[in-house]
Tab-separated table of C-alpha atoms and ligand atoms in Angstrom:
chain	number	residue	atom	x	y	z
R	1	MET	CA	0.000	0.000	0.000
R	2	ASN	CA	1.425	3.418	-0.941
R	3	GLN	CA	1.253	6.625	1.110
R	4	SER	CA	-1.848	8.047	-0.512
R	5	GLN	CA	-3.695	4.736	-0.248
R	6	LEU	CA	-2.837	4.731	3.450
R	7	GLY	CA	-4.069	8.300	3.764
R	8	ILE	CA	-7.401	7.454	2.207
R	9	LEU	CA	-7.785	4.444	4.415
R	10	LYS	CA	-7.111	6.476	7.531
R	11	GLY	CA	-9.607	9.134	6.465
R	12	VAL	CA	-12.264	6.539	5.900
R	13	LEU	CA	-11.627	4.821	9.201
R	14	LEU	CA	-11.637	8.099	11.089
R	15	CYS	CA	-14.907	9.089	9.488
R	16	SER	CA	-16.598	5.844	10.398
R	17	ILE	CA	-15.375	6.043	13.992
R	18	LEU	CA	-16.654	9.609	14.337
R	19	PHE	CA	-19.886	8.571	12.749
R	20	ILE	CA	-20.413	5.751	15.228
R	21	SER	CA	-19.604	7.965	18.211
R	22	GLU	CA	-22.186	10.464	16.942
R	23	THR	CA	-19.812	13.376	17.317
R	24	GLY	CA	-20.417	13.871	13.652
R	25	CYS	CA	-18.035	13.554	10.744
R	26	LYS	CA	-18.587	16.478	8.438
R	27	LYS	CA	-17.896	14.425	5.353
R	28	HIS	CA	-20.604	11.992	6.348
R	29	ARG	CA	-23.165	13.996	8.212
R	30	GLY	CA	-22.763	17.724	7.584
R	31	ALA	CA	-26.156	19.384	7.945
R	32	ASP	CA	-25.039	22.495	6.110
R	33	SER	CA	-25.318	21.351	2.535
R	34	THR	CA	-28.267	19.368	1.324
R	35	THR	CA	-29.440	18.300	-2.133
R	36	SER	CA	-29.052	20.619	-5.082
R	37	SER	CA	-29.967	23.710	-3.063
R	38	GLY	CA	-26.845	23.518	-0.841
R	39	PRO	CA	-23.490	25.154	-1.545
R	40	THR	CA	-22.093	21.956	-3.086
R	41	LEU	CA	-23.599	19.176	-5.168
R	42	ARG	CA	-23.316	16.026	-3.122
R	43	ILE	CA	-22.501	12.763	-4.828
R	44	GLY	CA	-22.383	9.524	-2.850
R	45	GLU	CA	-19.740	6.875	-3.408
R	46	VAL	CA	-19.914	3.347	-2.023
R	47	GLY	CA	-16.694	1.347	-2.274
R	48	SER	CA	-14.764	-1.602	-0.862
R	49	MET	CA	-12.011	0.430	0.815
R	50	THR	CA	-11.193	-2.453	3.160
R	51	GLY	CA	-11.772	-6.216	3.179
R	52	SER	CA	-11.141	-8.922	0.613
R	53	GLU	CA	-11.467	-6.580	-2.418
R	54	GLY	CA	-9.918	-3.521	-0.788
R	55	THR	CA	-7.848	-2.546	-3.808
R	56	PHE	CA	-11.012	-2.266	-5.937
R	57	GLY	CA	-12.451	0.472	-3.727
R	58	ILE	CA	-9.178	2.331	-3.266
R	59	SER	CA	-8.328	2.329	-6.977
R	60	THR	CA	-11.835	3.364	-7.980
R	61	HIS	CA	-11.919	6.160	-5.428
R	62	GLN	CA	-8.620	7.578	-6.657
R	63	GLY	CA	-10.003	7.743	-10.207
R	64	ILE	CA	-13.207	9.406	-8.997
R	65	GLU	CA	-11.284	11.874	-6.857
R	66	LEU	CA	-9.016	12.888	-9.738
R	67	ALA	CA	-12.035	13.440	-12.012
R	68	ILE	CA	-13.851	15.519	-9.387
R	69	GLN	CA	-10.761	17.682	-8.797
R	70	GLU	CA	-10.576	18.393	-12.533
R	71	ILE	CA	-14.292	19.140	-12.800
R	72	ASN	CA	-14.176	21.495	-9.815
R	73	ALA	CA	-11.030	23.215	-11.117
R	74	GLU	CA	-12.999	23.967	-14.286
R	75	GLY	CA	-15.790	25.573	-12.259
R	76	GLY	CA	-17.895	22.564	-11.278
R	77	VAL	CA	-21.364	21.881	-12.643
R	78	GLN	CA	-24.001	24.557	-13.212
R	79	GLY	CA	-21.994	26.948	-11.044
R	80	LYS	CA	-21.506	24.587	-8.095
R	81	LYS	CA	-18.654	22.413	-6.901
R	82	LEU	CA	-19.106	18.661	-6.592
R	83	GLU	CA	-18.531	16.997	-3.235
R	84	ILE	CA	-17.935	13.261	-2.909
R	85	ILE	CA	-19.220	11.537	0.209
R	86	LEU	CA	-17.499	8.172	0.430
R	87	VAL	CA	-18.683	5.221	2.496
R	88	ASP	CA	-16.664	2.013	2.892
R	89	ASN	CA	-18.633	-1.245	2.676
R	90	GLN	CA	-15.769	-3.500	3.874
R	91	SER	CA	-16.292	-5.662	0.767
R	92	LYS	CA	-19.732	-6.744	2.048
R	93	ALA	CA	-23.075	-6.557	0.226
R	94	ASP	CA	-25.171	-5.792	3.306
R	95	GLU	CA	-22.846	-2.909	4.208
R	96	ALA	CA	-23.153	-1.605	0.647
R	97	ALA	CA	-26.931	-1.559	1.059
R	98	THR	CA	-26.747	0.214	4.444
R	99	ALA	CA	-24.332	2.768	2.997
R	100	THR	CA	-26.745	3.513	0.158
R	101	VAL	CA	-29.634	4.138	2.539
R	102	LYS	CA	-27.469	6.454	4.635
R	103	LEU	CA	-26.201	8.434	1.644
R	104	ILE	CA	-29.701	8.972	0.335
R	105	SER	CA	-31.614	9.545	3.551
R	106	GLN	CA	-29.055	11.374	5.685
R	107	ASP	CA	-26.652	12.997	3.260
R	108	ASN	CA	-29.259	13.763	0.604
R	109	VAL	CA	-26.964	12.920	-2.286
R	110	ILE	CA	-28.340	13.552	-5.774
R	111	ALA	CA	-26.505	10.646	-7.415
R	112	ILE	CA	-24.406	7.641	-6.401
R	113	LEU	CA	-21.225	6.111	-7.822
R	114	GLY	CA	-20.495	2.442	-7.084
R	115	GLU	CA	-19.930	-0.437	-6.658
R	116	VAL	CA	-17.334	-2.588	-8.369
R	117	ALA	CA	-18.413	-6.117	-7.390
R	118	SER	CA	-21.707	-7.017	-9.069
R	119	SER	CA	-23.300	-8.611	-5.997
R	120	ARG	CA	-22.745	-5.402	-4.022
R	121	SER	CA	-23.977	-3.199	-6.861
R	122	MET	CA	-27.145	-5.292	-7.022
R	123	ALA	CA	-27.767	-4.732	-3.306
R	124	MET	CA	-27.292	-0.983	-3.794
R	125	ALA	CA	-29.276	-0.734	-7.008
R	126	ALA	CA	-32.482	-2.067	-5.473
R	127	ILE	CA	-32.358	0.811	-2.958
R	128	ALA	CA	-31.287	3.576	-5.338
R	129	GLN	CA	-34.084	2.538	-7.684
R	130	ASP	CA	-36.609	2.624	-4.841
R	131	PHE	CA	-35.586	6.145	-3.858
R	132	LYS	CA	-35.255	7.185	-7.535
R	133	ILE	CA	-31.658	8.334	-7.135
R	134	PRO	CA	-29.494	7.765	-10.215
R	135	MET	CA	-26.653	5.303	-9.660
R	136	ILE	CA	-23.705	4.568	-11.945
R	137	SER	CA	-21.607	1.490	-11.420
R	138	PRO	CA	-18.135	2.099	-12.802
R	139	SER	CA	-17.309	-1.534	-13.407
R	140	SER	CA	-19.961	-4.076	-12.351
R	141	THR	CA	-20.448	-6.302	-15.342
R	142	ASN	CA	-23.260	-8.719	-14.389
R	143	PRO	CA	-26.401	-7.971	-16.478
R	144	LYS	CA	-28.688	-8.064	-13.418
R	145	VAL	CA	-27.202	-4.824	-12.000
R	146	THR	CA	-28.912	-2.454	-14.437
R	147	GLU	CA	-31.973	-4.709	-14.672
R	148	GLN	CA	-32.916	-3.384	-11.204
R	149	GLY	CA	-34.517	-0.381	-12.873
R	150	ASN	CA	-34.296	2.747	-14.991
R	151	TYR	CA	-32.219	4.755	-12.490
R	152	ILE	CA	-29.315	2.286	-12.665
R	153	PHE	CA	-26.484	2.783	-15.188
R	154	ARG	CA	-23.003	1.472	-15.844
R	155	VAL	CA	-20.090	2.769	-17.912
R	156	CYS	CA	-18.607	-0.692	-18.592
R	157	PHE	CA	-19.480	-3.617	-20.869
R	158	ILE	CA	-21.472	-6.582	-19.552
R	159	ASP	CA	-20.501	-10.224	-18.949
R	160	PRO	CA	-22.265	-11.922	-21.869
R	161	PHE	CA	-19.762	-9.939	-23.967
R	162	GLN	CA	-16.817	-10.455	-21.595
R	163	GLY	CA	-17.463	-14.230	-21.633
R	164	LYS	CA	-17.382	-14.230	-25.440
R	165	VAL	CA	-14.153	-12.241	-25.435
R	166	MET	CA	-12.283	-14.846	-23.400
R	167	ALA	CA	-13.873	-17.747	-25.312
R	168	LYS	CA	-12.774	-16.186	-28.574
R	169	PHE	CA	-9.288	-15.528	-27.239
R	170	ALA	CA	-8.980	-19.092	-25.908
R	171	ARG	CA	-10.152	-20.635	-29.201
R	172	ASN	CA	-8.559	-18.323	-31.778
R	173	ASN	CA	-5.430	-16.972	-30.131
R	174	LEU	CA	-4.443	-19.748	-27.730
R	175	LYS	CA	-5.965	-22.505	-29.950
R	176	LEU	CA	-7.447	-24.321	-26.956
R	177	SER	CA	-10.153	-26.959	-27.176
R	178	LYS	CA	-10.413	-28.333	-23.611
R	179	VAL	CA	-10.903	-25.939	-20.705
R	180	ALA	CA	-11.889	-26.457	-17.042
R	181	ILE	CA	-13.970	-23.920	-15.100
R	182	LEU	CA	-13.564	-22.968	-11.439
R	183	ARG	CA	-16.328	-20.608	-10.324
R	184	ASP	CA	-17.113	-18.727	-7.112
R	185	LEU	CA	-20.642	-19.725	-6.122
R	186	LYS	CA	-21.019	-16.746	-3.781
R	187	SER	CA	-20.408	-14.175	-6.508
R	188	ASP	CA	-23.019	-13.233	-9.121
R	189	TYR	CA	-20.172	-11.973	-11.248
R	190	SER	CA	-18.276	-15.265	-11.170
R	191	THR	CA	-21.231	-17.591	-11.739
R	192	GLY	CA	-22.576	-15.363	-14.526
R	193	LEU	CA	-19.287	-14.986	-16.344
R	194	SER	CA	-18.617	-18.739	-16.084
R	195	GLN	CA	-21.963	-19.444	-17.747
R	196	TYR	CA	-21.374	-16.941	-20.565
R	197	PHE	CA	-17.870	-18.241	-21.176
R	198	LYS	CA	-19.118	-21.828	-21.185
R	199	SER	CA	-21.780	-21.223	-23.825
R	200	ALA	CA	-19.508	-19.145	-26.043
R	201	PHE	CA	-16.618	-21.621	-25.786
R	202	THR	CA	-18.846	-24.639	-26.511
R	203	GLU	CA	-20.621	-22.881	-29.373
R	204	SER	CA	-17.268	-22.244	-31.017
R	205	GLY	CA	-16.384	-25.952	-30.854
R	206	GLY	CA	-14.521	-26.105	-27.536
R	207	LYS	CA	-15.256	-28.470	-24.670
R	208	ILE	CA	-15.608	-27.772	-20.941
R	209	VAL	CA	-14.002	-30.807	-19.325
R	210	THR	CA	-14.812	-29.996	-15.658
R	211	ASP	CA	-16.931	-27.368	-13.954
R	212	GLU	CA	-15.855	-26.983	-10.328
R	213	SER	CA	-16.672	-24.368	-7.708
R	214	TYR	CA	-15.613	-22.648	-4.464
R	215	ASN	CA	-16.987	-19.979	-2.127
R	216	SER	CA	-15.300	-16.582	-1.723
R	217	GLY	CA	-13.189	-16.677	1.403
R	218	ASP	CA	-12.027	-20.265	0.765
R	219	ILE	CA	-8.290	-20.788	0.972
R	220	ASP	CA	-7.893	-24.415	-0.077
R	221	PHE	CA	-8.695	-25.374	-3.666
R	222	LYS	CA	-6.684	-28.586	-3.856
R	223	SER	CA	-9.541	-31.065	-4.078
R	224	GLN	CA	-11.175	-29.178	-6.987
R	225	LEU	CA	-7.817	-28.838	-8.728
R	226	THR	CA	-7.016	-32.505	-8.246
R	227	LYS	CA	-10.324	-33.524	-9.840
R	228	MET	CA	-9.621	-31.129	-12.657
R	229	ARG	CA	-6.155	-32.487	-13.306
R	230	ALA	CA	-7.620	-35.913	-14.091
R	231	THR	CA	-9.657	-34.425	-16.979
R	232	ARG	CA	-6.541	-33.012	-18.679
R	233	PRO	CA	-7.637	-29.439	-19.402
R	234	GLU	CA	-5.452	-27.107	-21.481
R	235	ALA	CA	-6.403	-24.097	-19.337
R	236	ILE	CA	-8.525	-23.223	-16.291
R	237	PHE	CA	-11.104	-20.455	-16.529
R	238	VAL	CA	-11.309	-18.940	-13.060
R	239	PRO	CA	-13.328	-15.723	-13.156
R	240	GLY	CA	-13.002	-14.787	-9.488
R	241	TYR	CA	-11.526	-11.848	-7.608
R	242	TYR	CA	-7.791	-11.493	-7.117
R	243	THR	CA	-7.462	-12.880	-3.571
R	244	GLU	CA	-8.788	-16.339	-4.373
R	245	VAL	CA	-7.332	-16.410	-7.892
R	246	GLY	CA	-3.823	-15.792	-6.538
R	247	LEU	CA	-4.189	-18.764	-4.190
R	248	VAL	CA	-5.677	-20.972	-6.911
R	249	ALA	CA	-2.646	-20.243	-9.111
R	250	ARG	CA	-0.184	-21.261	-6.394
R	251	GLN	CA	-2.020	-24.465	-5.546
R	252	ALA	CA	-2.480	-25.421	-9.204
R	253	ARG	CA	1.305	-25.190	-9.735
R	254	GLU	CA	1.935	-27.202	-6.567
R	255	LEU	CA	-0.221	-29.961	-8.025
R	256	GLY	CA	1.758	-29.911	-11.260
R	257	LEU	CA	-0.843	-28.033	-13.300
R	258	THR	CA	1.313	-25.677	-15.358
R	259	ILE	CA	-1.406	-24.734	-17.832
R	260	PRO	CA	-2.482	-21.060	-18.176
R	261	LEU	CA	-5.264	-19.683	-16.042
R	262	LEU	CA	-7.854	-17.522	-17.784
R	263	GLY	CA	-10.077	-14.947	-16.142
R	264	GLY	CA	-11.978	-11.689	-16.320
R	265	ASP	CA	-11.696	-8.141	-15.020
R	266	GLY	CA	-11.894	-9.349	-11.389
R	267	TRP	CA	-8.178	-10.142	-11.648
R	268	ASP	CA	-7.260	-6.475	-12.030
R	269	SER	CA	-5.302	-5.701	-8.893
R	270	PRO	CA	-1.662	-5.174	-7.945
R	271	LYS	CA	-2.354	-7.794	-5.271
R	272	LEU	CA	-2.976	-10.549	-7.850
R	273	ALA	CA	0.730	-11.091	-8.449
R	274	GLU	CA	1.587	-10.317	-4.827
R	275	ILE	CA	-0.573	-13.234	-3.727
R	276	GLY	CA	-0.012	-15.546	-6.684
R	277	GLY	CA	3.657	-14.723	-7.284
R	278	GLN	CA	5.308	-16.470	-10.219
R	279	ALA	CA	2.428	-18.928	-10.349
R	280	MET	CA	0.354	-16.169	-12.000
R	281	GLU	CA	2.735	-15.716	-14.914
R	282	ASN	CA	1.606	-16.685	-18.435
R	283	SER	CA	-2.069	-16.378	-17.616
R	284	TYR	CA	-4.604	-14.160	-19.406
R	285	PHE	CA	-7.610	-12.030	-18.500
R	286	SER	CA	-10.029	-9.623	-20.131
R	287	ASN	CA	-10.153	-6.033	-18.925
R	288	HIS	CA	-11.475	-2.522	-19.559
R	289	TYR	CA	-8.234	-0.748	-20.458
R	290	SER	CA	-4.518	-1.186	-20.970
R	291	ASN	CA	-1.999	1.366	-19.728
R	292	GLU	CA	0.083	0.570	-22.832
R	293	ASN	CA	-2.483	2.311	-25.040
R	294	GLN	CA	-0.522	5.185	-26.600
R	295	SER	CA	-3.478	7.517	-27.167
R	296	PRO	CA	-2.391	10.978	-25.905
R	297	TYR	CA	-5.610	11.311	-23.880
R	298	ILE	CA	-4.891	8.059	-22.035
R	299	GLN	CA	-1.205	8.803	-21.548
R	300	SER	CA	-1.989	12.225	-20.101
R	301	PHE	CA	-4.493	10.613	-17.694
R	302	ILE	CA	-1.759	8.171	-16.619
R	303	ARG	CA	0.703	11.042	-16.043
R	304	LYS	CA	-1.780	13.043	-13.950
R	305	PHE	CA	-2.720	9.962	-11.977
R	306	LYS	CA	0.912	9.108	-11.257
R	307	GLN	CA	1.537	12.654	-10.058
R	308	SER	CA	-1.328	12.385	-7.568
R	309	TYR	CA	-0.968	8.820	-6.353
R	310	GLY	CA	2.497	7.640	-7.316
R	311	VAL	CA	1.260	4.565	-9.170
R	312	VAL	CA	0.116	3.690	-12.686
R	313	PRO	CA	-3.700	3.566	-12.687
R	314	ASP	CA	-5.301	0.151	-13.011
R	315	GLY	CA	-8.537	-0.454	-14.905
R	316	LEU	CA	-10.632	0.341	-11.859
R	317	SER	CA	-9.164	3.816	-11.506
R	318	ALA	CA	-9.831	4.438	-15.181
R	319	MET	CA	-13.429	3.246	-14.787
R	320	GLY	CA	-13.959	5.369	-11.663
R	321	TYR	CA	-12.633	8.406	-13.520
R	322	ASP	CA	-14.924	7.745	-16.488
R	323	ALA	CA	-17.986	7.173	-14.277
R	324	ALA	CA	-17.490	10.500	-12.476
R	325	LYS	CA	-16.931	12.357	-15.765
R	326	VAL	CA	-19.989	10.788	-17.384
R	327	LEU	CA	-22.065	11.838	-14.376
R	328	ALA	CA	-20.709	15.402	-14.426
R	329	SER	CA	-21.358	15.655	-18.145
R	330	ALA	CA	-24.949	14.492	-17.667
R	331	MET	CA	-25.446	16.953	-14.797
R	332	THR	CA	-24.123	19.759	-16.996
R	333	ARG	CA	-26.583	18.856	-19.768
R	334	SER	CA	-29.461	18.204	-17.363
R	335	LYS	CA	-32.562	20.485	-17.352
R	336	SER	CA	-32.249	20.769	-13.577
R	337	LEU	CA	-30.271	19.152	-10.784
R	338	ASN	CA	-33.194	17.027	-9.664
R	339	PRO	CA	-32.388	13.317	-9.653
R	340	ALA	CA	-35.101	12.608	-12.257
R	341	ASP	CA	-33.632	15.093	-14.733
R	342	ILE	CA	-30.094	13.846	-14.078
R	343	ARG	CA	-31.392	10.342	-14.829
R	344	ASP	CA	-32.795	11.469	-18.171
R	345	ALA	CA	-29.544	13.204	-19.075
R	346	LEU	CA	-27.555	10.096	-18.162
R	347	ALA	CA	-29.801	7.951	-20.356
R	348	SER	CA	-29.019	10.203	-23.313
R	349	THR	CA	-25.217	9.803	-22.959
R	350	GLN	CA	-23.774	9.267	-26.441
R	351	ASN	CA	-20.177	9.067	-27.636
R	352	PHE	CA	-18.590	10.245	-24.433
R	353	ALA	CA	-14.815	9.979	-24.951
R	354	GLY	CA	-13.674	8.030	-21.889
R	355	ILE	CA	-10.283	6.658	-20.897
R	356	THR	CA	-11.765	3.170	-21.212
R	357	GLY	CA	-13.314	3.815	-24.623
R	358	ASN	CA	-16.260	5.546	-26.181
R	359	ILE	CA	-19.264	5.479	-23.870
R	360	SER	CA	-22.835	5.413	-25.198
R	361	MET	CA	-25.745	4.181	-23.078
R	362	ASP	CA	-27.901	1.576	-24.798
R	363	SER	CA	-31.617	1.254	-24.000
R	364	ASN	CA	-30.765	-0.963	-20.999
R	365	ARG	CA	-28.379	1.663	-19.564
R	366	ASN	CA	-25.269	-0.418	-20.346
R	367	ALA	CA	-22.254	0.882	-22.231
R	368	ILE	CA	-21.294	-0.953	-25.401
R	369	LYS	CA	-17.500	-1.038	-25.575
R	370	SER	CA	-14.481	-3.099	-26.589
R	371	ALA	CA	-12.458	-5.207	-24.173
R	372	VAL	CA	-8.727	-5.790	-24.023
R	373	VAL	CA	-6.991	-9.054	-23.183
R	374	LEU	CA	-3.928	-8.779	-20.939
R	375	LYS	CA	-1.248	-11.326	-20.125
R	376	VAL	CA	0.219	-11.596	-16.642
R	377	ALA	CA	3.903	-11.407	-17.595
R	378	LYS	CA	7.141	-11.344	-15.561
R	379	ASN	CA	6.896	-9.664	-12.144
R	380	GLY	CA	3.141	-9.435	-12.437
R	381	TYR	CA	3.235	-6.938	-15.310
R	382	PHE	CA	-0.050	-6.800	-17.276
R	383	GLN	CA	1.001	-6.972	-20.910
R	384	TYR	CA	-1.426	-5.963	-23.664
R	385	GLN	CA	-2.368	-8.780	-26.075
R	386	THR	CA	-5.344	-7.721	-28.173
R	387	THR	CA	-8.564	-5.712	-28.349
R	388	ILE	CA	-11.867	-7.462	-29.005
R	389	SER	CA	-14.880	-5.431	-30.147
R	390	PRO	CA	-18.572	-6.275	-29.646
Z	401	LIG	N1	-16.702	-6.763	-13.136
Z	401	LIG	C1	-16.537	-7.207	-11.788
Z	401	LIG	C2	-17.923	-7.513	-11.219
Z	401	LIG	O1	-18.882	-7.187	-11.799
Z	401	LIG	C3	-15.853	-6.195	-10.932
Z	401	LIG	C4	-14.515	-5.700	-11.389
Z	401	LIG	C5	-14.396	-4.794	-12.426
Z	401	LIG	C6	-13.365	-6.116	-10.779
Z	401	LIG	C7	-13.164	-4.334	-12.874
Z	401	LIG	C8	-12.132	-5.665	-11.200
Z	401	LIG	C9	-12.019	-4.797	-12.274
Z	401	LIG	O2	-18.085	-8.063	-10.180
């Protein structure tokens, strides 16, 4: 963890302690600025700042923060500055739901950014929809997230596409015909993506030789991997989050399985290679962006990000940045700053030039975009392989 990540973490912890002790944390409970009539425009953010997917929340928040700083430096939106009110959900769905209620009912936010993990976004979306507060998930890819209602948006592609991307890559680029699946039964993201990959891979002539599962939080995958080994797969598709995937990689190698692992965007974390070490090398995953993209717009984003946080932004930071910018652009175009008008403006988002690609909302409030495939190379470096378009 770098200095700024530590700083954020401390701020979040301090805020939640103050909040519990009822002495009041201004960021969370200030009574001086409410809704669009206050001095600032309050936007809620719900993120996993701590817990098993802690890097997702931290990275996303840094991207959002950078975007908000830029927007405010340019004068804000309709003459007012934006204020982000961040709540940590500790990587838990029930906490994400509680945070959403608090942001809407106590902080009177006019829009919400979050979450990353699909299961947590689904818990939030049901509430945001109920209260008719627009919500944008930066990077939740399960279709069910935006199906919760017409106030729920995302700036990323969805998993039926992401599953096809990896199936195509496995068949055409890696020339594989026999793949095993290892899915996380507790994650809507993982079960969904496994299903989409399975159908796309089978439709293109491949065979799924074993379909095994685990539950997030598990640390021992040896019995699943041993069963798998007997079916002689050429790769293992393991669309989980980085903590478990890193452990799976180590244990697979210990059992003599040297075949590549394949996965989705849930691998995108500096912790993946920290946990998995060399065992992660020569594996492949689909993602929203590559920092090797030489477009001047992307390279300037990377420079600014490095200046602020001292690290190269991962895909989550890029998605957080895009989500905040898409929201600000909609608020600028909106008839008024009422949540209903912001919703309508968001729905009309077309050709927004994001870091992660061109963002247009389709009629289901999903963005239609390309994906990149990255290889985990030496020292955990994510090396660009190819771009696959819808
Ligand atoms: N797409 C994942 C999900 O829906 C979340 C994720 C996105 C994780 C991007 C890492 C990077 O659960």
